[in-house]
Amino acid sequence: MSTKPLQMFRSALPGCEIAVLTDVSTGTVLAWDGSVKWPQEALDALCAQARQVLALGQRRAPLHEPQTAVLATALGVQCFLRAAPGAQEVLCCVLASGSDVDAALDAGAAACAILLDGPLRAEGGA
Amino acid sequence: MSHNDPIIAFRSALFDSAAFGSGEVMPQAIRTPEEAHRFFQTQIARTMLARRLVFLIDGVERLCCEVAGRRLLSATPCAEDDDDKSLLAFDALDDPGTIQPALDALAAEIGGWPAQGATVAVRIGPTALAQAAPRGGLSPARLSAAFGLQAAPAEPSDALTAFVDMAGTAIEAAAYLTGDMLYALKGEEPQIDALSGFLEDCLTEIDALPDDFFCPPGQGGMLVLRGSDGDAPAVVIGVLEELTILAHAAPQAVSTLVAAWAKTALRQ
């Protein structure tokens, strides 16, 4: 899978340290793009976190199936976006404190559409 | 296990209350019927999980109550062995003809506590109604009206209050959890009940999160969850010191929530 949509997504967001596309059903990193190279265990931990947060409150009102999750701590903001309702692909990104989270979520939704349905899907893997 | 770590303290409190369901409110002085009524109403308002509350006057058991979801389900004088002597029975809650006389009798019973002793205490334990407790029962507001009380203010932390204030209309309803008690911060009673129900349903999942999930030790963290229904409220779970805040928020206001949390809870 090409990393170009992730690169474009991350470069458009000031303060975005890393963007990762993961399959939460298998815990597999599908693609990633970052300002620094994260060790594999850190990528795996981010993927595990995605699976945990998007499982909270499943089948319970008002969430039913969590679509996005945002975790804000003193170290920054982590965003997790399911690529589509019911999809196992999740876009994860780590933002600096003070970043525009709404803009990140909107851009993430657009990036997911390209990653899953766009013409770049058929290119070589990351 | 360190209770300075907020998430560990939160999980520990949830586990203890779920597994053992016991606790105690130490003796407090009561001088007037109003103080007795207010004390009783406050214990009901603070009991989120299904519990049996036994009220003691000067160490003597006086009243046994079943409470769930911040609602009073039954009240029986401890001197009585026969369930027919209950002041308020579980199966009579839906009968309008019996509720008001029962409330009057309950108000009279509790109003008589200062004449029986100088202090009131509460013993909290599990209840057999835990699995069958309905969403009915008498609310704290109904009890306040029956006792002639004005609403008692909550006492949240300054940071959580500031967060809710700063978030403004982004937050539709909010409550904070300490120990196994849920206190309303904002919103109407049905909204607080919805938050309470969500928390009860998700206790197991939240308890399964890693110790450092919400925050590095000693700092606060907040999680905002949105469902696939764009009109449904977002769920906010925030952990700060010994407190946890649970809220429903406007789904399009995530940036507002994050900014408010950074300024108040994280002091950034």
XYZ file of N, CA and C in Angstrom, chain A residues 49 52-53 55-58 60-63 65-75 77 85 97 100-103 105, chain B residues 198 201-202 205 209-210 213-214 216 219-228 232-233 235 248 252 254-255 258 261 266 268:
180
model
N -3.530 0.238 21.044
C -4.325 1.302 21.651
C -5.551 1.610 20.795
N -8.160 -0.945 21.439
C -8.794 -0.795 22.759
C -9.807 0.341 22.772
N -9.414 1.498 22.243
C -10.312 2.653 22.363
C -11.545 2.484 21.483
N -13.026 -0.172 20.869
C -13.889 -1.233 21.379
C -14.717 -0.756 22.575
N -14.394 0.402 23.124
C -15.130 0.895 24.288
C -16.549 1.290 23.892
N -17.506 0.830 24.679
C -18.874 1.260 24.451
C -19.526 0.683 23.220
N -18.947 -0.415 22.684
C -19.574 -1.003 21.491
C -20.951 -1.552 21.822
N -23.471 -0.075 22.649
C -24.170 0.626 23.724
C -24.419 2.052 23.279
N -25.609 2.545 23.602
C -25.912 3.940 23.285
C -25.001 4.855 24.085
N -24.590 6.010 23.535
C -24.923 6.503 22.211
C -23.912 6.120 21.127
N -22.887 5.323 21.476
C -21.810 5.061 20.528
C -22.162 3.970 19.531
N -21.147 1.770 17.682
C -19.857 1.327 17.168
C -18.958 2.557 17.084
N -18.011 2.696 18.034
C -17.163 3.885 18.017
C -16.472 4.059 16.668
N -16.567 5.268 16.126
C -16.007 5.552 14.822
C -14.677 6.306 14.942
N -14.618 7.228 15.899
C -13.385 7.961 16.139
C -13.144 8.053 17.639
N -11.857 8.171 17.980
C -11.469 8.359 19.371
C -10.325 9.350 19.398
N -10.353 10.237 20.382
C -9.289 11.211 20.546
C -8.827 11.123 21.992
N -7.544 10.889 22.187
C -6.974 10.768 23.526
C -6.042 11.948 23.755
N -6.407 12.814 24.708
C -5.634 14.021 24.990
C -4.917 13.858 26.324
N -3.600 13.945 26.306
C -2.818 13.858 27.522
C -1.804 14.997 27.537
N -1.009 15.039 28.588
C -0.004 16.088 28.699
C 1.067 15.961 27.615
N 1.206 14.773 27.029
C 2.241 14.542 26.029
C 1.763 14.843 24.612
N -1.800 14.685 21.613
C -3.141 14.204 21.261
C -2.995 13.056 20.284
N -17.604 3.036 8.577
C -18.387 2.283 9.557
C -18.231 0.783 9.349
N 0.428 18.951 21.319
C -0.583 19.685 22.080
C -0.873 21.005 21.372
N -4.931 21.446 15.800
C -6.338 21.560 15.441
C -6.886 20.143 15.257
N -7.566 19.648 16.261
C -8.017 18.254 16.239
C -9.144 18.067 15.230
N -10.072 19.027 15.174
C -11.177 18.899 14.215
C -10.641 18.822 12.788
N -9.653 19.654 12.484
C -9.066 19.626 11.140
C -8.393 18.285 10.884
N -9.240 15.400 12.187
C -10.267 14.373 11.975
C -10.874 14.496 10.576
N -24.362 4.094 31.026
C -23.220 3.824 30.153
C -22.024 3.358 30.981
N -22.413 -0.165 32.222
C -22.254 -1.140 31.140
C -20.798 -1.316 30.752
N -19.989 -0.252 30.901
C -18.620 -0.288 30.381
C -17.577 -0.476 31.472
N -14.834 -3.018 30.578
C -13.917 -2.587 29.526
C -12.943 -1.532 30.042
N -8.350 -1.530 30.716
C -7.345 -0.668 30.086
C -6.039 -0.714 30.875
N -4.899 -0.529 30.218
C -3.616 -0.529 30.936
C -3.553 0.592 31.971
N -2.920 4.135 30.620
C -3.639 4.417 29.381
C -4.004 5.889 29.255
N -4.619 6.438 30.278
C -5.138 7.798 30.155
C -4.071 8.862 30.317
N 0.319 9.820 31.717
C 1.484 9.485 32.516
C 1.140 9.675 33.992
N -0.639 12.869 35.976
C -1.196 13.876 35.089
C -2.562 13.422 34.611
N -3.306 14.335 34.029
C -4.665 14.022 33.605
C -4.760 13.663 32.135
N -5.720 12.801 31.791
C -5.946 12.427 30.397
C -7.425 12.360 30.103
N -7.783 12.586 28.835
C -9.184 12.612 28.431
C -9.356 11.865 27.131
N -10.413 11.065 27.058
C -10.750 10.315 25.856
C -12.108 10.791 25.367
N -12.197 11.101 24.063
C -13.462 11.499 23.453
C -13.800 10.466 22.385
N -14.953 9.844 22.488
C -15.386 8.799 21.558
C -16.608 9.272 20.789
N -16.595 9.034 19.473
C -17.757 9.344 18.647
C -18.197 8.083 17.924
N -19.522 7.921 17.806
C -20.055 6.770 17.098
C -20.234 7.077 15.622
N -20.837 6.138 14.928
C -21.043 6.320 13.496
C -22.250 7.224 13.211
N -25.515 11.612 17.199
C -25.479 11.114 18.578
C -24.376 11.825 19.351
N -24.563 12.049 20.653
C -23.519 12.744 21.413
C -22.234 11.930 21.491
N -18.983 10.682 23.679
C -18.775 10.284 25.071
C -17.392 10.755 25.494
N -21.457 13.654 28.112
C -21.941 13.611 26.735
C -21.674 14.978 26.132
N -19.384 17.472 17.200
C -18.532 18.299 16.343
C -17.638 19.239 17.138
N -14.944 18.470 19.236
C -13.791 17.782 19.837
C -12.665 18.768 20.140
N -12.379 19.690 19.213
C -11.306 20.659 19.444
C -11.584 21.508 20.674
N -10.841 19.374 23.739
C -9.412 19.160 23.941
C -8.755 20.451 24.446
N -9.749 21.024 28.083
C -9.030 20.081 28.959
C -7.582 20.505 29.138
N -4.935 20.018 32.378
C -3.508 19.861 32.112
C -2.731 21.142 32.399
N -2.045 23.709 30.511
C -1.059 24.012 29.468
C -1.286 25.402 28.886
